[in-house]
JSON list of C-alpha atoms in Angstrom, two decimals:
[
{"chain": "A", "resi": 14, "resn": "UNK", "atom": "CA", "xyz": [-2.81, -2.31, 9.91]},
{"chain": "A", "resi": 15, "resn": "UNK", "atom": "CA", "xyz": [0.95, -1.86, 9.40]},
{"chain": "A", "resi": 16, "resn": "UNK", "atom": "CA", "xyz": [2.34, -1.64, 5.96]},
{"chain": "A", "resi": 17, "resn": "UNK", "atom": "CA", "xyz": [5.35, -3.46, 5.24]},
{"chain": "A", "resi": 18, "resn": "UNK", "atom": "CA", "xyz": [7.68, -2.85, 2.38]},
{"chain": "A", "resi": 19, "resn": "UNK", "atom": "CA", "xyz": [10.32, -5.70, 1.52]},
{"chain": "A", "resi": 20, "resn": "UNK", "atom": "CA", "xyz": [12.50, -4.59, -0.69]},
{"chain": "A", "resi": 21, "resn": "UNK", "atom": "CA", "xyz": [16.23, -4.40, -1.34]},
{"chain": "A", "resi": 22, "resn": "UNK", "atom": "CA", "xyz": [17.35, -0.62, -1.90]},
{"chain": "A", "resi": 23, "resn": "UNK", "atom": "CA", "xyz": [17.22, 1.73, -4.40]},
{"chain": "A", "resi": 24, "resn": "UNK", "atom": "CA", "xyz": [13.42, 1.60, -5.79]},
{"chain": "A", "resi": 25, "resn": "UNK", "atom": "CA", "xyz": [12.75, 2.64, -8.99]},
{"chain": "A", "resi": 26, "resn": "UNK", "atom": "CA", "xyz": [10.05, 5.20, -9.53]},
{"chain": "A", "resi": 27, "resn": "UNK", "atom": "CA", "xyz": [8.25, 1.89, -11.31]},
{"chain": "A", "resi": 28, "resn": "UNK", "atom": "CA", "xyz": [8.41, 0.03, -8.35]},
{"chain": "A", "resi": 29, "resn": "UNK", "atom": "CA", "xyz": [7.18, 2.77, -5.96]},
{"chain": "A", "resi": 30, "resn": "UNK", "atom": "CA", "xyz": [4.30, 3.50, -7.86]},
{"chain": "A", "resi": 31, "resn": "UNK", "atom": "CA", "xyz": [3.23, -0.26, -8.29]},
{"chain": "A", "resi": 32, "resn": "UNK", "atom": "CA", "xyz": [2.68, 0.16, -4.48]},
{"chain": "A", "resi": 33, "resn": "UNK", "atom": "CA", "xyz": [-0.52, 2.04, -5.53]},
{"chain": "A", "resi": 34, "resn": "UNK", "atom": "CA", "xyz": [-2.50, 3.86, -2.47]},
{"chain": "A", "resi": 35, "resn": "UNK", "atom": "CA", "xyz": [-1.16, 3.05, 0.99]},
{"chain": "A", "resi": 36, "resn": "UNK", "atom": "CA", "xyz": [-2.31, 3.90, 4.53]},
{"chain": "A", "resi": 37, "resn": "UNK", "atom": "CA", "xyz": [0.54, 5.82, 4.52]},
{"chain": "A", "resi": 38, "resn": "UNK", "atom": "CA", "xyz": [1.75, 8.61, 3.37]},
{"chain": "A", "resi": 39, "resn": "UNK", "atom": "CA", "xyz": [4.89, 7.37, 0.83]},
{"chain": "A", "resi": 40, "resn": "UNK", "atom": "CA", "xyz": [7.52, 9.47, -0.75]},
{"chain": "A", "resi": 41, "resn": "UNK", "atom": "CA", "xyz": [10.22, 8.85, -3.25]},
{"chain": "A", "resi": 42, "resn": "UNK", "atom": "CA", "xyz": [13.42, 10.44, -2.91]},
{"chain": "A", "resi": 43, "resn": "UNK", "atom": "CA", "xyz": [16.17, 9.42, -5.07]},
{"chain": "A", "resi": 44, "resn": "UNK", "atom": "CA", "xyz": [15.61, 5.69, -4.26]},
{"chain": "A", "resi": 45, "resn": "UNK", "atom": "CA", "xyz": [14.80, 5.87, -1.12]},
{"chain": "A", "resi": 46, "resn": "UNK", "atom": "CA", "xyz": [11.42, 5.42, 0.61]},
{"chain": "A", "resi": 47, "resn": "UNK", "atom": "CA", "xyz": [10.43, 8.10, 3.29]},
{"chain": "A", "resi": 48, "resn": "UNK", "atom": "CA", "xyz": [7.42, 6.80, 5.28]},
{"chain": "A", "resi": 49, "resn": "UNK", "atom": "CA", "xyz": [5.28, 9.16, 7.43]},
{"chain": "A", "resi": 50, "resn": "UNK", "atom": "CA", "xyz": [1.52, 8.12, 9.11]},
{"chain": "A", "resi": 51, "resn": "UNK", "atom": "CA", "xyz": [-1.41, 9.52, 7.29]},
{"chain": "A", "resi": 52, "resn": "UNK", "atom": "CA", "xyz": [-2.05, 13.39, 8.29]},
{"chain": "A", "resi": 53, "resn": "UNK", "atom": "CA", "xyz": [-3.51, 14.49, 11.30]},
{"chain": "A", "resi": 54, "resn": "UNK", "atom": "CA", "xyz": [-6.91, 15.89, 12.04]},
{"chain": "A", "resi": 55, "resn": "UNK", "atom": "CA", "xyz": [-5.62, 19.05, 12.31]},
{"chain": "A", "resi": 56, "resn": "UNK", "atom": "CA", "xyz": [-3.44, 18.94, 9.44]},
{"chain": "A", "resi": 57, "resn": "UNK", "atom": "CA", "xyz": [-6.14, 17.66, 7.29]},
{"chain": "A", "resi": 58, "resn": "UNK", "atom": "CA", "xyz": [-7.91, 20.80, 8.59]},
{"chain": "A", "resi": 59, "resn": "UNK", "atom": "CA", "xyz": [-5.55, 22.76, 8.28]},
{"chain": "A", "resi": 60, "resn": "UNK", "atom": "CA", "xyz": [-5.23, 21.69, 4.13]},
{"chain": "A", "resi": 61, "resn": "UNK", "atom": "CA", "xyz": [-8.67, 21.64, 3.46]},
{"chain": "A", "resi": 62, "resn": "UNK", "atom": "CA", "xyz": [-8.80, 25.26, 4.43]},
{"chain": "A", "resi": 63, "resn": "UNK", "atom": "CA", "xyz": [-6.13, 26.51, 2.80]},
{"chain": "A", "resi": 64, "resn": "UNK", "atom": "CA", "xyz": [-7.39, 25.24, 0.38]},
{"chain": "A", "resi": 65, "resn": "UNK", "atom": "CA", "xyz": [-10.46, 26.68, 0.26]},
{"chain": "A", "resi": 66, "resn": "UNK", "atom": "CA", "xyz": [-9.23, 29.64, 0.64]},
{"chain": "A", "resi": 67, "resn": "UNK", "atom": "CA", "xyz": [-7.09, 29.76, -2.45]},
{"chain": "A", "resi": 68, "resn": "UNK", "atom": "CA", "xyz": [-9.60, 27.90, -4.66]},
{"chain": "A", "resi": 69, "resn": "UNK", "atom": "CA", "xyz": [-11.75, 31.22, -4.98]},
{"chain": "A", "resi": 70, "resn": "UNK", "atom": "CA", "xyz": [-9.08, 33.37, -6.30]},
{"chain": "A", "resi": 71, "resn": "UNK", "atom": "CA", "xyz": [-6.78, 30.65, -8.29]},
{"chain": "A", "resi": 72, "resn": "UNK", "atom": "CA", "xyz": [-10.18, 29.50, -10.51]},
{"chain": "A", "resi": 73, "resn": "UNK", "atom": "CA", "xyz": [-10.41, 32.79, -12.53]},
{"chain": "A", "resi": 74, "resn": "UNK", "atom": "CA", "xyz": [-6.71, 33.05, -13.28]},
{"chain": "A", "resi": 75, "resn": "UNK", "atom": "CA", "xyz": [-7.32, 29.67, -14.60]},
{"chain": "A", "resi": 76, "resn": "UNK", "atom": "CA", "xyz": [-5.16, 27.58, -11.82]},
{"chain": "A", "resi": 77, "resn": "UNK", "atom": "CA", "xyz": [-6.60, 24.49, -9.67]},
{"chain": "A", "resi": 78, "resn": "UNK", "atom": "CA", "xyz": [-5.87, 23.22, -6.41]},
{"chain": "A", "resi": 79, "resn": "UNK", "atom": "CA", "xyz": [-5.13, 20.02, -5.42]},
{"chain": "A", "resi": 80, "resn": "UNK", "atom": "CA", "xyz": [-4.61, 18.89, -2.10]},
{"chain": "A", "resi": 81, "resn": "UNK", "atom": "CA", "xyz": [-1.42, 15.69, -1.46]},
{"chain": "A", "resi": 82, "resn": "UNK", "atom": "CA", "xyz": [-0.86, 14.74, -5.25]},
{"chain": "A", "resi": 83, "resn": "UNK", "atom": "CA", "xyz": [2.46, 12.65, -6.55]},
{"chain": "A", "resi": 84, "resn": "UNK", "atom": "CA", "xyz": [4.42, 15.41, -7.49]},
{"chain": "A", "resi": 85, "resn": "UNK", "atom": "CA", "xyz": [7.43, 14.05, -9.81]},
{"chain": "A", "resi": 86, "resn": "UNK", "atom": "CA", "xyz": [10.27, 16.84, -9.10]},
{"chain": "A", "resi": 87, "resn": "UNK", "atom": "CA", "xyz": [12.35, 14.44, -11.38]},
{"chain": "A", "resi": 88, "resn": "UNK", "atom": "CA", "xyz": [12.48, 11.31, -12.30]},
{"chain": "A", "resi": 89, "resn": "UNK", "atom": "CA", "xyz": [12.64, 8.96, -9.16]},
{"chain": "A", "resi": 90, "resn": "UNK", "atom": "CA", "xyz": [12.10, 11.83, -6.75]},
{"chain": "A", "resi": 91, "resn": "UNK", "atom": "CA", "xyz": [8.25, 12.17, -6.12]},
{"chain": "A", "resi": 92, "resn": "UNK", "atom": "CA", "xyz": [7.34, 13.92, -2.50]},
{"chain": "A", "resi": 93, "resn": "UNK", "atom": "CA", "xyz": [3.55, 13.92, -1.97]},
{"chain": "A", "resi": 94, "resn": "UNK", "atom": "CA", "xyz": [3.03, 18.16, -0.43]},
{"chain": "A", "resi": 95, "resn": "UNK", "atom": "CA", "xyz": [-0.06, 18.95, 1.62]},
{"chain": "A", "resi": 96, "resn": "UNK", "atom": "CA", "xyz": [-1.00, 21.16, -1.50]},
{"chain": "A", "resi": 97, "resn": "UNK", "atom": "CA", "xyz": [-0.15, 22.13, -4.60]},
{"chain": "A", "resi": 98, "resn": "UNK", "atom": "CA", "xyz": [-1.34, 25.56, -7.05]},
{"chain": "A", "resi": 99, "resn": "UNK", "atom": "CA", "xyz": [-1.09, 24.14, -10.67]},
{"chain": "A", "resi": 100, "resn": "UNK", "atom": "CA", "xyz": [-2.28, 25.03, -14.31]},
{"chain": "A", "resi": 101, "resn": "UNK", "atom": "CA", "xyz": [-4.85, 22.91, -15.75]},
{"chain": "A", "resi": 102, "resn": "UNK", "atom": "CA", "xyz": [-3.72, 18.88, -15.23]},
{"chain": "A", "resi": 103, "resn": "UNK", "atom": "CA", "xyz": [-4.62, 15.67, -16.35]},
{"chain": "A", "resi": 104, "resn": "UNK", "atom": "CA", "xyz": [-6.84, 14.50, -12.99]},
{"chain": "A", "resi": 105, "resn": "UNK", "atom": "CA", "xyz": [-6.15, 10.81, -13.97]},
{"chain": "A", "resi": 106, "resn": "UNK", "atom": "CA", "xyz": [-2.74, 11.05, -13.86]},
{"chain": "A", "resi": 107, "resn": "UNK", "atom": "CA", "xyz": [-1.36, 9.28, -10.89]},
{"chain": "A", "resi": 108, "resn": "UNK", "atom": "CA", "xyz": [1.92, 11.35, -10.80]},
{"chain": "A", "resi": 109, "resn": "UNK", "atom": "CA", "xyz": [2.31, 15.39, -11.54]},
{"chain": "A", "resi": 110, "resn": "UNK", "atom": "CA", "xyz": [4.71, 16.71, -13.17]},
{"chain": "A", "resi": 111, "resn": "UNK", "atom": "CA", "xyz": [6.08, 19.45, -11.29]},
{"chain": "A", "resi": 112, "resn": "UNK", "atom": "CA", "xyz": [6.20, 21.91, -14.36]},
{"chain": "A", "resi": 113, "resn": "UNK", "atom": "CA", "xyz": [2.67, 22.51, -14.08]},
{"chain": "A", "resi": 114, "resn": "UNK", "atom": "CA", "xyz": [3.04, 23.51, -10.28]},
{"chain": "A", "resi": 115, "resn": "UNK", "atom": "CA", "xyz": [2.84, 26.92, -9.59]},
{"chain": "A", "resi": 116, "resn": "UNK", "atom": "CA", "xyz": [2.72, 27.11, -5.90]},
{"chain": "A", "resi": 117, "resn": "UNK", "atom": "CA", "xyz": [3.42, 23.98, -3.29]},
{"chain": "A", "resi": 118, "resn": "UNK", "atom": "CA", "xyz": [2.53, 24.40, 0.48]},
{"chain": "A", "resi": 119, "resn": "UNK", "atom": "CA", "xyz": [3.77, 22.19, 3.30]},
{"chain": "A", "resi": 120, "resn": "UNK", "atom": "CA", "xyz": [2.15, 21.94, 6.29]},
{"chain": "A", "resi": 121, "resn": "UNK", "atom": "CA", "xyz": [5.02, 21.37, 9.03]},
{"chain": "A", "resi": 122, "resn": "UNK", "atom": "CA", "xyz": [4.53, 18.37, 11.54]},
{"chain": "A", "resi": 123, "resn": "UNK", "atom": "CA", "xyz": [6.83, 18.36, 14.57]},
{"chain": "A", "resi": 124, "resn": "UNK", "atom": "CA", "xyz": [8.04, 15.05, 13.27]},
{"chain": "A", "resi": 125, "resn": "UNK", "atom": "CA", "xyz": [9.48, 15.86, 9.96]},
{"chain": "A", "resi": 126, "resn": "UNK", "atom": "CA", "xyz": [10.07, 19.80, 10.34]},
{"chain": "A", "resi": 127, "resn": "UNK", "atom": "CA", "xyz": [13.57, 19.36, 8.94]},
{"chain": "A", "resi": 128, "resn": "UNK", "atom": "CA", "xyz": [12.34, 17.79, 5.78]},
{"chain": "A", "resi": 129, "resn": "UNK", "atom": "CA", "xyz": [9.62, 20.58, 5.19]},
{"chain": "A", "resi": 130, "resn": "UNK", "atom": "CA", "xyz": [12.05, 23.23, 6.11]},
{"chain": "A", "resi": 131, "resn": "UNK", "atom": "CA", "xyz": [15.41, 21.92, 4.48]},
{"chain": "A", "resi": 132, "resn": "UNK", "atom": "CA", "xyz": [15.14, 18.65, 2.22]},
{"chain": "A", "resi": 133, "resn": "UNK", "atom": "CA", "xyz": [11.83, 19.45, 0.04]},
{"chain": "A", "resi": 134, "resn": "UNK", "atom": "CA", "xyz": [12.61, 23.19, 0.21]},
{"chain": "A", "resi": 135, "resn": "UNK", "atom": "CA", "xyz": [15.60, 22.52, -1.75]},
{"chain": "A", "resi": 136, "resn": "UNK", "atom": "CA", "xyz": [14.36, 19.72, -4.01]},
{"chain": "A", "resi": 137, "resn": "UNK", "atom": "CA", "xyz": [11.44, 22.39, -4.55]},
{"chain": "A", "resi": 138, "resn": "UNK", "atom": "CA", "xyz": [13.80, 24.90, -5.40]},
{"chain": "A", "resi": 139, "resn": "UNK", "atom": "CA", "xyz": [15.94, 22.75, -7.42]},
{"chain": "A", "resi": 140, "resn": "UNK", "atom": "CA", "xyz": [12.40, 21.96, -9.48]},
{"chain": "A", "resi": 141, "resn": "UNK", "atom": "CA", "xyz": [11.76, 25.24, -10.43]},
{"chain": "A", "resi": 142, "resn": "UNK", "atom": "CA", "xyz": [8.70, 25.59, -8.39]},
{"chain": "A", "resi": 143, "resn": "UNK", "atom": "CA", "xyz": [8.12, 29.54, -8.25]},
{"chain": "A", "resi": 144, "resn": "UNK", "atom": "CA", "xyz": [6.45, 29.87, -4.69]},
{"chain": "A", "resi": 145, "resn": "UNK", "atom": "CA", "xyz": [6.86, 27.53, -1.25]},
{"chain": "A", "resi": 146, "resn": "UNK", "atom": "CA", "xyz": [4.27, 28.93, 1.59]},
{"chain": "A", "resi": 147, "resn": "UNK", "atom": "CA", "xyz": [5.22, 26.83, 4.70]},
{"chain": "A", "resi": 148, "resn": "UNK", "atom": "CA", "xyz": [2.73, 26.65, 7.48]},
{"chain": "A", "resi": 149, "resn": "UNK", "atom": "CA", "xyz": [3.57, 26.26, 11.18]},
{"chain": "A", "resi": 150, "resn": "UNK", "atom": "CA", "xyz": [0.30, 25.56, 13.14]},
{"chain": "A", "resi": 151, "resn": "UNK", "atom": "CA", "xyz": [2.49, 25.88, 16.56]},
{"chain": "A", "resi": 152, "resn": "UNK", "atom": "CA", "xyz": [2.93, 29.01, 16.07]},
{"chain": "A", "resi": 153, "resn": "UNK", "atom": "CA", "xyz": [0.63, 29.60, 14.04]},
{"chain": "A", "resi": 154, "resn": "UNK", "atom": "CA", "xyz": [2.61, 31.32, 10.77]},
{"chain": "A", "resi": 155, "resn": "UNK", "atom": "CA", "xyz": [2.75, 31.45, 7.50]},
{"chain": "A", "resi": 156, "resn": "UNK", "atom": "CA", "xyz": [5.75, 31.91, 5.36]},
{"chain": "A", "resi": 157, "resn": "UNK", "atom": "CA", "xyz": [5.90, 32.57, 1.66]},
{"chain": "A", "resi": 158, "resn": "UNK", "atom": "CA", "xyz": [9.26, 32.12, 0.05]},
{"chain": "A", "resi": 159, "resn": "UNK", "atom": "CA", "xyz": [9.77, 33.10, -3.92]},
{"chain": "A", "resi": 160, "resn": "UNK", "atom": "CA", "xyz": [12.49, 31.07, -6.04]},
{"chain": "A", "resi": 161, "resn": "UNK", "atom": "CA", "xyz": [15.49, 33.49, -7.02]},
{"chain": "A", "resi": 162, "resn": "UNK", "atom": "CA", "xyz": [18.12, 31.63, -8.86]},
{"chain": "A", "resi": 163, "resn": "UNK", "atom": "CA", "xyz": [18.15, 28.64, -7.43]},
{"chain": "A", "resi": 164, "resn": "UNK", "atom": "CA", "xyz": [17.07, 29.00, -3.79]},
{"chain": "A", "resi": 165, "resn": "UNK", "atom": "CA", "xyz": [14.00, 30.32, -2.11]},
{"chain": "A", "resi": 166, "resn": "UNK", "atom": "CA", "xyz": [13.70, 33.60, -0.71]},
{"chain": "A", "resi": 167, "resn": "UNK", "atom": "CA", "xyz": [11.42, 34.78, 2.39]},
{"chain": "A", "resi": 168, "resn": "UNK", "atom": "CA", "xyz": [8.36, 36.91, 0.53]},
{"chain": "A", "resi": 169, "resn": "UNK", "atom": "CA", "xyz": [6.17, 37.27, 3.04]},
{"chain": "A", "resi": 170, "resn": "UNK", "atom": "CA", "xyz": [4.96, 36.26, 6.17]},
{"chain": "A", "resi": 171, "resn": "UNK", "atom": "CA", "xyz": [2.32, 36.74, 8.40]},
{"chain": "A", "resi": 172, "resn": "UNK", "atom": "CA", "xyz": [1.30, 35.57, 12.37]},
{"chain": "A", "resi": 173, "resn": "UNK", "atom": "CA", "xyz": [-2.15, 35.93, 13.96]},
{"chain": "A", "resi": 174, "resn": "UNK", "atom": "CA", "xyz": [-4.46, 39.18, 13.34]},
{"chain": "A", "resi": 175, "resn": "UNK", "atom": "CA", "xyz": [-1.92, 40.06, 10.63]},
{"chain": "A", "resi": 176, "resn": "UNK", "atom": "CA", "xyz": [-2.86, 38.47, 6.92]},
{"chain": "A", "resi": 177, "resn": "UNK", "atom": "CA", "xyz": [0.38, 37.40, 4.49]},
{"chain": "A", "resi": 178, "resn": "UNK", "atom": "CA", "xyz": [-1.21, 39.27, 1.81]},
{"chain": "A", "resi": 179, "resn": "UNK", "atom": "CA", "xyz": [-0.44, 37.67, -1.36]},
{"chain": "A", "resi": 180, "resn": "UNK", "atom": "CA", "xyz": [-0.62, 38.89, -5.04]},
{"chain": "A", "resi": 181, "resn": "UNK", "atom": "CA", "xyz": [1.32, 35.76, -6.81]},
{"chain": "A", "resi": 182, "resn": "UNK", "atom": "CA", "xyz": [0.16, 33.47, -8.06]},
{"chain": "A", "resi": 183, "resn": "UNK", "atom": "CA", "xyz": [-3.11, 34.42, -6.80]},
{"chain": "A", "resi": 184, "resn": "UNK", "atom": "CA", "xyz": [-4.19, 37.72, -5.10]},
{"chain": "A", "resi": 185, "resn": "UNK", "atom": "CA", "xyz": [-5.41, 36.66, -1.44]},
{"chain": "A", "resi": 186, "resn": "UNK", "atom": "CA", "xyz": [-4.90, 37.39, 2.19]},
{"chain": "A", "resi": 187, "resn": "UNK", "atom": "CA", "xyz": [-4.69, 34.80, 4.54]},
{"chain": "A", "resi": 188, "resn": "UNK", "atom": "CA", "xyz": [-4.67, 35.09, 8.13]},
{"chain": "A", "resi": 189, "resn": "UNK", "atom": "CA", "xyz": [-3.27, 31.82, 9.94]},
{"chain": "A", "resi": 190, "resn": "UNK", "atom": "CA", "xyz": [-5.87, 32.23, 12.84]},
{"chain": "A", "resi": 191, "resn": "UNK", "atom": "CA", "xyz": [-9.01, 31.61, 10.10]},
{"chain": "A", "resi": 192, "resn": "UNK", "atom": "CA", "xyz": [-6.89, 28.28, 9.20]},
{"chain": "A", "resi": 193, "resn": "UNK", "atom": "CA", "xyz": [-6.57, 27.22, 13.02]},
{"chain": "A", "resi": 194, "resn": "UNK", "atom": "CA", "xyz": [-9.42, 28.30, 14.28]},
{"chain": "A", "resi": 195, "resn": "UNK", "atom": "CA", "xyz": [-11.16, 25.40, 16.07]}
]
């Protein structure tokens, strides 16, 4: 099935949501429609387990997680991130409002490493989202990065056999091989 979108530029946030679910994956950035295939296998994997690994610790400090949600970073820019940390949210809400995001995690594809690693790290940052943990399953890595000002700063990091030990904004150590493991 290939999705077809016929439309004369910019779309409105109104217009991009009236698209409703797609096969794709569809982001909004400042009019503009960025159009990727549905995830992987392996980065569905990959999601799911990170997720479940920061479930556990994120329920008693009374955050959720949600795995590829609408995130509205402002109005007409809405990226969709492999995960997001968040406070309590309305779960029939089609878009998020990235105010109640604590953490957002990208999972980077070799087809759109640029815009994990340079476009939504800065519209992140420009958000006001506190933490951005980037994970390369080449490699495999993980990188946490903590909002100073108004960029993100490398927190921690972590490769096989050694755990990025977190303690914001939940207390966990991961270790990239459990998340590739086959």
């Amino acid at each position: 099935m290939t999705t077809a979108f016929a439309h004369v530029m910019p779309w409105t946030e109104e217009e991009y949501l009236a698209l409703g679910e797609t096969p794709d994956r569809v982001e909004l950035f400042d009019g503009s429609l960025f159009v990727s295939p549905a995830p992987t296998p392996l980065r569905q994997r990959l999601a799911r387990r990170l997720a479940n690994v920061l479930e556990p610790p994120a329920q008693p400090v009374g955050l959720e997680v949600y795995l590829a949600v609408n995130l509205r970073l402002k109005p007409g820019r809405i990226p969709i991130p492999d995960l997001v940390v968040t406070v309590p949210i309305d779960i029939d809400q089609v878009v998020q409002d990235a105010a109640s995001v604590v953490l957002v995690a990208e999972i980077i594809s070799p087809n759109n490493a640029a815009t994990d690693r340079v476009l939504k790290m800065h519209y992140y940052a420009e958000a006001g989202i506190e933490w951005y943990l980037l994970v390369e399953p080449d490699a495999p890595s993980l990188c946490l990065y903590r909002l100073e000002g108004s960029k993100y700063l490398e927190y921690a990091s972590a490769e096989p056999g050694t755990p990025l030990r977190m303690d914001a904004p939940v207390k966990v150590d991961i270790d990239p091989v459990t998340l590739l493991s086959r």
